[in-house]
Amino acid sequence: MISFSNRSVCAVVVAAGNSTRMGGTINKQLLPLCGKPVIAHTLQAFDHARKVDEIVVVCRVQEKPAIQLVIQDYGIQKVKALVEGGATRQQSVWRGVQASSPDIGYLAIHDGARALIRPVEIDRVIEDAFQWGCSTLAVPVKDTIKIANQRGWVIETPNRSSLWSIQTPQVFEKIGYQQAMQQARKEGADYTDDCQLMEHCGRNVHLCMGSYENNKITTADDLAVAEIILQKREESK
């Protein structure tokens, strides 16, 4: 078991994608979801999470004014900085990490489009990272997965019992993450998943049980499903 004394946490919310799969001209982060922008749901969850001390939002430069307005309109208190994203996700995350306070002990890296995340899930994965140093929310895969070759022929069926679908937040001890990022930059490697970055540098990532509702909003269908889930949550209160 790993034990780190500095348990302050910065959430790096990455919202710098171009939303090409959503279609339309409005960034998916700003699309309405049950009456408020997608990014507002995400930021409110982190604002209400007990274990999160500050938030850094990474976005495209042209969306800074709109996201700043969301922060003001919905009373998000923990946002420390709003920074411009880079050319890739890894570069965007790194810019967010650099904007965190120097004395922060942990980073909780999250996709801004995972708007159905709940504070209890955020706190749970952070607690898991406090214990193990690296942790991510994940859920067991329900479907049978096939590995295929480039011609579309199945070449292997992995055992489903060992397969997990990885989500965010992904939480890492900050010093270890910085070291892994520096190594990747030195090697010219660029990853779309921060767990993969840590794994490449020899660090073990622990899986923390997430929720099947914590889906990433990528298409119009995802947005419609998210509306239904939020409506059911409201009805169950």
XYZ file of C-alpha atoms in Angstrom:
237
model
C 0.000 0.000 0.000
C 1.265 3.463 -0.924
C 0.845 6.417 1.404
C 1.214 10.038 0.328
C 0.866 12.810 2.893
C -0.147 15.690 0.611
C -3.793 15.014 -0.197
C -4.718 18.278 -1.881
C -6.388 17.721 -5.259
C -6.653 19.733 -8.465
C -9.255 18.601 -10.981
C -8.096 19.189 -14.556
C -11.246 19.270 -16.688
C -10.374 18.871 -20.360
C -12.902 20.553 -22.656
C -10.728 21.469 -25.632
C -12.013 19.020 -28.255
C -13.509 20.106 -31.568
C -16.761 18.058 -31.234
C -16.639 16.844 -34.844
C -18.706 13.704 -34.128
C -21.496 15.756 -32.573
C -22.107 17.752 -35.747
C -23.404 21.318 -35.836
C -21.460 24.470 -35.077
C -21.713 24.629 -31.266
C -19.113 22.890 -29.111
C -20.753 19.957 -27.291
C -19.531 21.401 -23.965
C -21.952 24.295 -24.469
C -24.964 22.354 -25.756
C -28.027 22.389 -23.467
C -28.539 19.342 -21.252
C -31.655 19.459 -19.092
C -31.669 23.237 -19.191
C -27.982 24.030 -18.689
C -24.757 23.575 -20.663
C -23.033 20.194 -20.608
C -19.908 21.686 -19.017
C -21.995 23.208 -16.208
C -23.076 19.731 -15.050
C -19.454 18.575 -15.058
C -18.099 21.572 -13.171
C -20.873 21.487 -10.574
C -20.038 17.859 -9.771
C -16.402 18.720 -9.101
C -17.370 21.870 -7.240
C -19.497 19.748 -4.874
C -16.946 16.936 -4.465
C -15.518 17.079 -0.940
C -12.033 15.928 -1.947
C -11.476 18.479 -4.742
C -9.653 21.646 -3.707
C -9.384 23.468 -7.028
C -10.384 23.124 -10.672
C -8.504 24.015 -13.844
C -10.560 24.056 -17.050
C -8.800 23.499 -20.381
C -10.705 24.725 -23.423
C -10.359 26.206 -26.897
C -9.494 29.890 -26.896
C -12.689 30.862 -28.738
C -14.818 29.223 -26.036
C -13.135 30.870 -23.056
C -15.701 33.708 -22.745
C -18.658 31.303 -22.906
C -17.189 28.914 -20.327
C -16.244 31.800 -18.069
C -19.877 32.891 -18.236
C -20.991 29.357 -17.278
C -18.668 29.475 -14.273
C -20.188 32.788 -13.187
C -23.831 31.931 -13.924
C -23.753 28.621 -12.038
C -21.678 29.839 -9.126
C -18.730 27.474 -9.599
C -16.409 28.383 -6.722
C -13.343 26.171 -7.122
C -12.150 27.165 -10.599
C -8.586 28.468 -10.284
C -7.763 28.920 -13.958
C -9.165 28.686 -17.455
C -6.379 27.784 -19.898
C -6.115 27.265 -23.638
C -5.797 23.690 -24.876
C -3.016 22.291 -27.025
C -2.919 20.488 -30.362
C -3.556 17.075 -28.739
C -5.306 15.849 -25.615
C -1.979 15.106 -23.927
C -0.777 18.635 -24.614
C -4.058 20.047 -23.290
C -3.815 18.055 -20.070
C -0.209 19.145 -19.580
C -1.207 22.804 -19.883
C -3.889 22.231 -17.280
C -1.440 20.501 -14.945
C 0.992 23.410 -15.250
C -1.786 25.793 -14.167
C -2.435 23.882 -10.931
C -1.161 25.279 -7.650
C 2.477 24.350 -6.901
C 1.612 22.637 -3.621
C -1.080 20.338 -5.087
C -0.488 16.660 -4.282
C -2.882 14.930 -6.693
C -4.410 15.483 -10.124
C -7.926 14.319 -11.049
C -8.036 14.431 -14.852
C -11.526 14.372 -16.345
C -13.200 14.661 -19.742
C -15.463 17.693 -19.685
C -17.994 15.784 -21.802
C -18.552 13.188 -19.043
C -21.292 15.359 -17.587
C -23.070 12.562 -15.696
C -20.251 12.119 -13.184
C -21.407 12.498 -9.567
C -19.525 13.970 -6.594
C -19.638 10.655 -4.722
C -17.859 8.923 -7.612
C -15.235 11.666 -7.776
C -14.546 11.367 -4.061
C -14.400 7.568 -4.280
C -11.732 7.447 -6.995
C -9.705 10.158 -5.256
C -9.735 8.121 -2.041
C -8.589 5.120 -4.064
C -5.693 7.154 -5.476
C -4.744 8.242 -1.953
C -4.272 4.556 -1.201
C -2.595 3.368 -4.403
C -1.060 6.473 -6.027
C -2.814 5.951 -9.389
C -6.516 5.173 -9.824
C -9.237 5.435 -12.431
C -12.970 4.893 -12.499
C -13.866 1.870 -14.600
C -16.685 -0.629 -15.149
C -16.576 -4.293 -16.208
C -17.262 -4.824 -19.904
C -20.739 -6.266 -20.536
C -20.360 -7.284 -24.172
C -18.162 -9.918 -25.744
C -15.122 -8.230 -27.284
C -13.407 -9.421 -30.460
C -9.897 -8.630 -31.669
C -9.796 -8.402 -35.452
C -7.137 -8.002 -38.100
C -7.042 -5.174 -40.633
C -9.182 -7.172 -43.060
C -12.027 -7.534 -40.550
C -11.443 -11.168 -39.563
C -11.702 -12.149 -35.898
C -8.356 -13.369 -34.594
C -9.044 -13.579 -30.861
C -11.813 -13.396 -28.253
C -10.357 -12.190 -24.947
C -11.842 -13.389 -21.678
C -14.537 -10.860 -20.800
C -14.027 -11.349 -17.058
C -10.695 -9.515 -17.268
C -11.886 -6.602 -19.432
C -12.846 -3.192 -18.061
C -14.062 -0.017 -19.746
C -11.979 2.906 -18.506
C -13.626 6.202 -17.563
C -12.582 9.453 -15.937
C -11.677 10.947 -13.525
C -8.265 9.366 -13.601
C -6.373 10.379 -10.460
C -2.610 10.417 -10.018
C -0.076 11.568 -7.485
C 1.170 14.779 -9.107
C 4.920 14.203 -8.887
C 4.609 10.782 -10.497
C 2.400 12.185 -13.260
C 4.863 14.977 -14.009
C 7.711 12.477 -14.245
C 5.703 10.279 -16.607
C 4.798 13.264 -18.778
C 8.406 14.428 -18.960
C 9.478 10.960 -20.082
C 6.745 10.834 -22.742
C 7.675 14.276 -24.049
C 11.336 13.248 -24.207
C 10.414 10.129 -26.209
C 8.009 12.017 -28.464
C 5.114 9.830 -27.312
C 1.575 11.191 -27.271
C -1.253 9.345 -25.510
C -5.028 9.831 -25.595
C -5.379 8.152 -22.176
C -3.528 9.247 -19.054
C -3.544 5.747 -17.563
C -1.681 4.552 -20.648
C 0.848 7.330 -20.082
C 1.437 6.129 -16.520
C 1.535 2.455 -17.556
C 4.167 3.206 -20.202
C 6.363 4.646 -17.472
C 6.045 1.540 -15.331
C 3.415 2.746 -12.877
C 0.546 0.506 -11.832
C -2.988 1.911 -12.113
C -5.682 0.657 -9.749
C -9.276 0.262 -10.981
C -12.035 1.836 -8.907
C -15.642 0.815 -9.590
C -17.459 3.505 -11.531
C -20.981 3.762 -12.923
C -22.411 2.680 -16.265
C -24.091 6.096 -16.367
C -20.739 7.896 -16.527
C -20.719 7.980 -20.315
C -18.884 10.467 -22.489
C -21.194 12.675 -24.552
C -19.827 12.382 -28.082
C -22.839 12.160 -30.416
C -26.385 13.518 -30.514
C -27.625 10.114 -29.336
C -25.370 10.333 -26.272
C -26.890 13.701 -25.446
C -30.418 12.283 -25.674
C -29.543 9.369 -23.379
C -27.929 11.766 -20.885
C -31.166 13.775 -20.778
C -33.125 10.623 -19.844
C -30.651 9.657 -17.127
C -30.712 13.104 -15.554
C -34.498 13.224 -15.676
C -34.689 9.851 -13.881
C -32.259 11.078 -11.243
C -34.422 14.128 -10.661
C -37.578 12.018 -10.389
C -35.959 9.708 -7.834
C -35.101 12.549 -5.432
